[in-house]
Coordinates of N, CA, C and O in Angstrom, one line a residue:
Q1 N 75.9 318.5 -64.2 CA 77.2 318.4 -63.3 C 78.0 317.2 -63.8 O 77.4 316.2 -64.3
V2 N 79.3 317.3 -63.8 CA 80.2 316.4 -64.4 C 80.8 315.6 -63.2 O 81.5 316.2 -62.2
P3 N 80.7 314.3 -63.3 CA 81.3 313.5 -62.1 C 82.9 313.3 -62.2 O 83.3 313.1 -63.3
L4 N 83.4 313.6 -61.1 CA 84.9 313.4 -61.2 C 85.2 312.7 -59.8 O 85.4 313.3 -58.8
V5 N 85.4 311.4 -59.9 CA 85.5 310.5 -58.7 C 87.1 310.2 -58.8 O 87.5 309.4 -59.5
Q6 N 87.7 310.6 -57.5 CA 89.3 310.5 -57.5 C 89.7 309.4 -56.7 O 88.9 309.0 -55.7
S7 N 90.8 308.6 -57.0 CA 91.4 307.6 -56.1 C 92.8 307.5 -56.4 O 93.2 308.1 -57.4
G8 N 93.5 306.9 -55.6 CA 94.9 306.4 -56.0 C 95.8 307.1 -54.8 O 97.1 306.9 -55.0
G9 N 95.5 308.2 -54.1 CA 96.4 308.9 -53.3 C 97.1 308.0 -52.2 O 96.5 306.9 -52.0
G10 N 97.9 308.4 -51.3 CA 98.4 307.6 -50.2 C 99.7 308.3 -49.7 O 100.3 309.2 -50.2
F11 N 100.5 307.4 -48.9 CA 101.8 307.6 -48.6 C 102.7 306.9 -49.4 O 102.6 305.8 -49.9
I12 N 103.8 307.6 -49.8 CA 104.9 307.0 -50.5 C 106.2 307.5 -50.2 O 106.2 308.8 -49.7
A13 N 107.2 306.8 -50.2 CA 108.6 307.1 -50.0 C 109.2 308.0 -51.1 O 108.7 308.1 -52.3
V14 N 110.2 308.8 -50.8 CA 110.9 309.7 -51.8 C 111.5 308.8 -52.8 O 112.0 307.7 -52.6
G15 N 111.2 309.2 -54.0 CA 111.7 308.5 -55.1 C 110.8 307.4 -55.7 O 110.9 306.8 -56.8
G16 N 109.6 307.2 -55.0 CA 108.7 306.3 -55.4 C 107.7 306.7 -56.5 O 107.8 307.9 -57.0
S17 N 106.8 305.9 -57.0 CA 105.8 306.4 -58.0 C 104.3 306.1 -57.5 O 104.1 305.1 -56.6
L18 N 103.5 306.8 -57.9 CA 102.0 306.7 -57.6 C 101.2 307.0 -58.7 O 101.6 307.9 -59.6
R19 N 100.2 306.4 -59.0 CA 99.2 306.9 -60.0 C 97.8 307.2 -59.4 O 97.2 306.5 -58.8
L20 N 97.3 308.5 -59.8 CA 96.3 309.0 -59.5 C 95.1 308.7 -60.4 O 95.6 308.8 -61.7
S21 N 93.9 308.5 -60.1 CA 92.8 308.3 -61.1 C 91.6 309.1 -60.8 O 91.5 309.7 -59.9
C22 N 91.0 309.5 -62.1 CA 89.8 310.4 -61.8 C 88.8 309.7 -62.9 O 88.8 309.9 -64.1
L23 N 87.7 309.1 -62.3 CA 86.7 308.5 -63.0 C 85.6 309.5 -63.4 O 85.2 310.4 -62.5
T24 N 85.4 309.6 -64.8 CA 84.4 310.7 -65.2 C 83.4 310.3 -66.1 O 83.2 309.0 -66.1
S25 N 82.6 311.1 -66.8 CA 81.6 310.6 -67.8 C 82.4 310.4 -69.2 O 83.4 310.8 -69.4
R26 N 81.7 309.6 -69.9 CA 82.2 309.4 -71.3 C 82.4 310.5 -72.0 O 83.3 310.8 -72.8
R27 N 81.3 311.4 -71.9 CA 81.5 312.8 -72.8 C 82.7 313.5 -72.3 O 83.5 314.1 -73.3
T28 N 82.8 313.6 -71.2 CA 84.1 314.4 -70.5 C 85.3 314.0 -71.1 O 86.3 314.5 -71.5
I29 N 85.5 312.6 -70.9 CA 86.8 311.8 -71.2 C 87.1 311.9 -72.6 O 88.4 312.0 -73.1
T30 N 86.1 312.1 -73.5 CA 86.4 312.1 -74.9 C 86.4 313.4 -75.6 O 86.8 313.5 -76.7
S31 N 85.9 314.6 -74.9 CA 85.8 315.7 -75.5 C 86.2 317.0 -74.9 O 86.4 317.9 -75.4
Q32 N 86.4 316.8 -73.5 CA 86.7 318.1 -72.7 C 88.0 318.1 -72.2 O 88.6 317.1 -72.0
A33 N 88.6 319.4 -72.1 CA 89.9 319.4 -71.6 C 89.9 319.0 -69.9 O 88.9 319.4 -69.3
M34 N 90.9 318.4 -69.6 CA 90.9 318.0 -68.1 C 92.3 318.2 -67.5 O 93.4 318.3 -68.4
G35 N 92.5 318.4 -66.4 CA 93.7 318.6 -65.7 C 93.8 318.1 -64.2 O 92.9 317.8 -63.7
W36 N 95.1 318.3 -63.8 CA 95.3 318.2 -62.3 C 95.9 319.3 -61.7 O 96.9 320.0 -62.4
F37 N 95.5 319.6 -60.6 CA 96.1 320.8 -59.7 C 96.5 320.1 -58.4 O 96.1 319.0 -57.9
R38 N 97.2 320.9 -57.7 CA 97.5 320.4 -56.3 C 97.7 321.6 -55.3 O 98.0 322.6 -55.7
R39 N 97.3 321.3 -54.1 CA 97.6 322.3 -53.2 C 98.5 321.7 -51.9 O 98.1 320.8 -51.2
A40 N 99.6 322.4 -51.9 CA 100.7 322.0 -50.9 C 100.2 322.7 -49.5 O 99.4 323.7 -49.6
P41 N 100.7 322.2 -48.4 CA 100.1 322.8 -47.1 C 100.6 324.3 -47.1 O 101.7 324.6 -47.4
R42 N 99.7 325.2 -46.8 CA 99.9 326.7 -46.6 C 100.3 327.1 -47.9 O 100.9 328.3 -48.0
K43 N 99.9 326.5 -49.1 CA 100.3 327.3 -50.4 C 99.0 327.3 -51.3 O 97.9 326.5 -51.0
E44 N 99.0 328.1 -52.3 CA 97.9 328.2 -53.2 C 97.9 326.9 -54.2 O 98.8 326.2 -54.2
R45 N 96.6 326.7 -54.6 CA 96.5 325.5 -55.6 C 97.2 325.9 -56.9 O 97.1 327.0 -57.3
E46 N 98.2 325.0 -57.2 CA 98.9 325.2 -58.4 C 98.6 324.2 -59.5 O 98.2 322.9 -59.3
F47 N 99.0 324.5 -60.8 CA 98.7 323.7 -61.9 C 99.7 322.6 -61.8 O 101.1 323.0 -61.7
V48 N 99.3 321.3 -62.3 CA 100.2 320.2 -62.4 C 100.4 319.8 -63.9 O 101.4 319.7 -64.5
A49 N 99.2 319.5 -64.5 CA 99.2 319.0 -65.9 C 97.7 319.0 -66.5 O 96.8 319.0 -65.8
A50 N 97.8 319.2 -67.7 CA 96.4 319.2 -68.4 C 96.6 318.9 -69.9 O 97.6 318.8 -70.4
D51 N 95.5 318.2 -70.4 CA 95.4 317.9 -71.8 C 94.0 318.2 -72.4 O 93.2 318.4 -71.7
N52 N 93.9 318.0 -73.8 CA 92.8 318.7 -74.4 C 91.9 317.7 -74.8 O 90.7 317.7 -75.5
G53 N 92.1 316.4 -74.5 CA 91.4 315.2 -74.7 C 91.3 314.5 -75.8 O 90.9 313.4 -76.1
V54 N 92.0 315.2 -76.8 CA 92.3 314.4 -78.2 C 93.9 314.4 -78.4 O 94.1 313.9 -79.5
G55 N 94.6 314.4 -77.4 CA 96.0 314.2 -77.7 C 96.8 315.1 -78.4 O 97.9 314.9 -78.7
E56 N 96.2 316.2 -78.8 CA 96.9 317.3 -79.5 C 97.8 318.1 -78.7 O 98.8 318.8 -79.2
R57 N 97.4 318.4 -77.4 CA 98.1 319.3 -76.6 C 98.2 318.9 -75.2 O 97.0 318.7 -74.7
V58 N 99.4 318.6 -74.6 CA 99.5 318.3 -73.3 C 100.5 319.3 -72.7 O 101.4 319.6 -73.3
T59 N 100.3 319.8 -71.5 CA 101.2 320.7 -70.9 C 101.3 320.4 -69.4 O 100.5 319.7 -68.8
Y60 N 102.4 320.7 -68.8 CA 102.9 320.4 -67.5 C 103.4 321.7 -66.7 O 104.1 322.5 -67.4
G61 N 103.3 321.6 -65.4 CA 103.9 322.6 -64.6 C 105.4 322.4 -64.5 O 105.9 321.3 -64.7
D62 N 106.2 323.5 -64.4 CA 107.6 323.3 -64.4 C 108.1 322.4 -63.4 O 109.1 321.7 -63.8
S63 N 107.6 322.3 -62.3 CA 108.1 321.5 -61.2 C 107.9 320.1 -61.4 O 108.5 319.2 -60.8
V64 N 107.0 319.6 -62.3 CA 106.8 318.2 -62.6 C 107.2 317.6 -63.9 O 107.0 316.5 -64.2
K65 N 107.7 318.6 -64.7 CA 108.0 318.0 -66.1 C 109.0 317.1 -66.1 O 110.1 317.2 -65.3
G66 N 109.0 316.0 -66.8 CA 109.8 314.9 -66.9 C 109.6 313.8 -65.8 O 110.1 312.7 -65.9
R67 N 108.7 314.2 -64.9 CA 108.5 313.2 -63.7 C 107.0 312.6 -63.8 O 106.7 311.5 -63.5
F68 N 106.0 313.5 -64.1 CA 104.7 313.2 -64.1 C 104.1 313.1 -65.6 O 104.5 313.8 -66.6
T69 N 103.1 312.2 -65.8 CA 102.4 312.0 -67.1 C 101.0 312.0 -66.9 O 100.6 311.3 -66.1
I70 N 100.3 312.8 -67.7 CA 98.9 312.8 -67.6 C 98.4 312.0 -69.0 O 99.0 311.9 -70.0
S71 N 97.4 311.1 -68.7 CA 96.8 310.3 -69.8 C 95.3 310.0 -69.5 O 94.8 310.3 -68.6
R72 N 94.7 309.5 -70.6 CA 93.3 309.2 -70.5 C 93.0 307.6 -71.0 O 93.7 307.3 -71.9
D73 N 92.2 307.1 -70.4 CA 91.8 305.8 -70.8 C 90.2 305.9 -71.2 O 89.6 306.1 -70.3
T74 N 89.9 306.0 -72.5 CA 88.6 306.4 -72.9 C 87.6 305.0 -72.9 O 86.4 305.3 -73.0
V75 N 88.2 303.9 -72.6 CA 87.4 302.7 -72.3 C 86.9 302.8 -70.9 O 85.7 302.4 -70.7
K76 N 87.8 303.1 -70.0 CA 87.3 303.2 -68.5 C 87.0 304.5 -68.2 O 86.6 304.7 -67.0
N77 N 86.8 305.5 -69.1 CA 86.4 306.8 -68.8 C 87.2 307.4 -67.5 O 86.6 308.0 -66.5
T78 N 88.4 307.2 -67.6 CA 89.3 307.7 -66.5 C 90.6 308.4 -66.9 O 91.1 308.2 -67.8
L79 N 90.8 309.6 -66.1 CA 91.8 310.4 -66.5 C 92.9 309.9 -65.3 O 92.6 309.6 -64.2
Y80 N 94.3 309.8 -65.9 CA 95.3 309.4 -64.9 C 96.4 310.6 -64.6 O 96.6 311.2 -65.6
L81 N 97.0 310.4 -63.5 CA 98.3 311.2 -63.5 C 99.4 310.2 -62.8 O 99.3 309.8 -61.6
Q82 N 100.2 309.7 -63.6 CA 101.3 308.9 -63.3 C 102.6 309.8 -62.6 O 103.0 310.8 -63.4
M83 N 102.7 309.6 -61.4 CA 103.8 310.5 -60.6 C 105.1 309.5 -60.5 O 105.0 308.6 -59.7
N84 N 106.2 309.9 -60.8 CA 107.5 309.3 -60.6 C 108.5 310.0 -60.0 O 108.3 311.4 -60.1
S85 N 109.5 309.5 -59.4 CA 110.6 310.1 -58.8 C 109.9 311.2 -57.7 O 110.5 312.4 -57.8
L86 N 109.1 310.7 -57.0 CA 108.5 311.8 -56.1 C 109.3 312.3 -55.1 O 110.3 311.7 -54.6
K87 N 109.1 313.7 -54.9 CA 109.9 314.3 -53.8 C 109.0 314.9 -52.7 O 107.8 314.9 -52.8
P88 N 109.6 315.2 -51.6 CA 108.8 315.7 -50.5 C 107.9 316.9 -50.9 O 106.7 317.1 -50.3
E89 N 108.4 317.8 -51.8 CA 107.6 318.9 -52.2 C 106.5 318.7 -53.0 O 105.6 319.4 -53.4
D90 N 106.3 317.4 -53.4 CA 105.0 316.9 -54.2 C 103.9 316.6 -53.3 O 102.7 316.4 -53.8
T91 N 104.2 316.7 -52.0 CA 103.1 316.3 -51.0 C 102.1 317.5 -51.1 O 102.3 318.6 -51.2
G92 N 100.9 317.0 -51.0 CA 99.8 317.9 -51.1 C 98.5 317.1 -51.5 O 98.4 316.0 -51.6
V93 N 97.4 318.0 -51.6 CA 96.0 317.5 -51.9 C 95.9 317.7 -53.5 O 96.3 318.9 -54.0
Y94 N 95.7 316.6 -54.3 CA 95.6 316.7 -55.8 C 94.2 316.6 -56.2 O 93.4 315.9 -55.7
Y95 N 93.9 317.5 -57.0 CA 92.4 317.8 -57.6 C 92.4 317.4 -59.0 O 93.2 318.0 -59.8
C96 N 91.4 316.7 -59.4 CA 91.1 316.6 -60.9 C 90.2 317.6 -61.4 O 89.3 317.9 -60.4
A97 N 90.3 318.0 -62.4 CA 89.3 319.1 -62.9 C 89.0 319.0 -64.4 O 89.8 318.4 -65.1
A98 N 87.9 319.6 -64.9 CA 87.3 319.5 -66.1 C 86.8 320.7 -66.7 O 86.3 321.5 -65.8
R99 N 87.0 321.0 -67.9 CA 86.5 322.3 -68.5 C 85.3 321.7 -69.3 O 85.0 320.7 -69.6
R100 N 84.3 322.8 -69.6 CA 83.1 322.5 -70.5 C 83.7 322.5 -71.9 O 83.0 321.9 -72.7
Q101 N 84.8 322.9 -72.3 CA 85.3 322.9 -73.7 C 86.7 322.1 -73.6 O 87.3 321.7 -72.7
S102 N 87.2 322.1 -74.9 CA 88.2 321.3 -75.2 C 89.6 322.1 -75.1 O 90.7 321.4 -75.2
T103 N 89.8 323.3 -74.9 CA 90.9 324.1 -75.0 C 91.6 323.9 -73.6 O 91.0 324.1 -72.6
V104 N 92.9 323.6 -73.6 CA 93.7 323.3 -72.5 C 93.9 324.6 -71.7 O 94.1 325.8 -72.3
A105 N 93.9 324.6 -70.5 CA 94.1 325.8 -69.6 C 94.9 325.4 -68.4 O 94.9 324.4 -67.9
T106 N 95.9 326.4 -68.1 CA 96.6 326.0 -66.9 C 96.2 326.9 -65.6 O 96.8 326.8 -64.5
S107 N 95.2 327.7 -65.7 CA 94.7 328.5 -64.5 C 93.6 328.0 -64.0 O 92.6 327.6 -64.7
R108 N 93.2 327.7 -62.7 CA 92.3 327.0 -62.1 C 90.9 327.7 -62.3 O 89.9 327.1 -62.4
E109 N 91.1 328.9 -62.6 CA 89.7 329.7 -62.7 C 89.0 329.3 -64.0 O 87.8 329.7 -64.3
F110 N 89.8 328.6 -65.1 CA 89.2 328.4 -66.2 C 88.4 327.0 -66.3 O 87.8 326.4 -67.2
Y111 N 88.5 326.3 -65.1 CA 87.9 324.9 -65.0 C 86.7 325.1 -64.2 O 86.3 325.7 -63.2
D112 N 85.7 324.3 -64.8 CA 84.3 324.3 -64.3 C 83.9 323.2 -63.3 O 82.9 323.5 -62.6
Y113 N 84.6 322.2 -63.3 CA 84.2 321.0 -62.4 C 85.4 320.7 -61.7 O 86.5 320.6 -62.3
W114 N 85.3 320.0 -60.5 CA 86.3 319.7 -59.6 C 86.0 318.3 -58.8 O 84.9 318.3 -58.5
G115 N 87.1 317.6 -58.7 CA 87.0 316.3 -57.8 C 87.0 316.8 -56.4 O 87.4 317.9 -56.1
E116 N 87.0 315.8 -55.5 CA 87.0 316.2 -54.1 C 88.4 316.2 -53.6 O 88.5 316.8 -52.4
G117 N 89.4 315.8 -54.3 CA 90.8 316.0 -53.8 C 91.2 314.5 -53.3 O 90.4 314.0 -52.7
D118 N 92.6 314.4 -53.5 CA 93.2 313.1 -52.9 C 94.5 313.5 -52.4 O 95.3 314.2 -53.0
E119 N 94.7 313.0 -51.2 CA 95.9 313.4 -50.4 C 97.1 312.4 -50.9 O 97.0 311.2 -50.9
V120 N 98.2 313.2 -51.1 CA 99.5 312.4 -51.4 C 100.6 312.8 -50.5 O 100.8 314.2 -50.3
T121 N 101.2 312.1 -49.7 CA 102.2 312.4 -48.7 C 103.5 311.8 -49.3 O 103.5 310.4 -49.3
V122 N 104.5 312.5 -49.5 CA 105.8 311.9 -49.9 C 106.8 312.0 -48.7 O 107.0 313.1 -48.3
S123 N 107.2 310.9 -48.1 CA 108.1 311.0 -46.8 C 109.3 310.6 -47.0 O 109.8 309.7 -47.9
S124 N 110.2 311.2 -46.4 CA 111.6 311.0 -46.5 C 112.1 310.1 -45.2 O 113.3 309.6 -45.4

């Protein structure tokens, strides 16, 4: 089992910034594809961002491009999601996820491990 321990969620005003963290294992942070998904109230879980672990490919969902940034700290074994210019529609539960392999994927069915979720509320 791959540990994925999330933190950083909370309440934030429209236009503000928030950074989510996902603490994992050394092996995962250095060699496996990881991503972020979110589930807004009464909606399906949607793709937010993912990278392949070696900086060669990063991809974002259309609704967050230019505002969100995914990154890794291989010293702290942590995946981050920096969220800027937050909007009310960014409200939801955010999930960290990891694959067993390094290939990036944007569909949730390709991810093997999931964090417990972290709630983000953007208020106007």
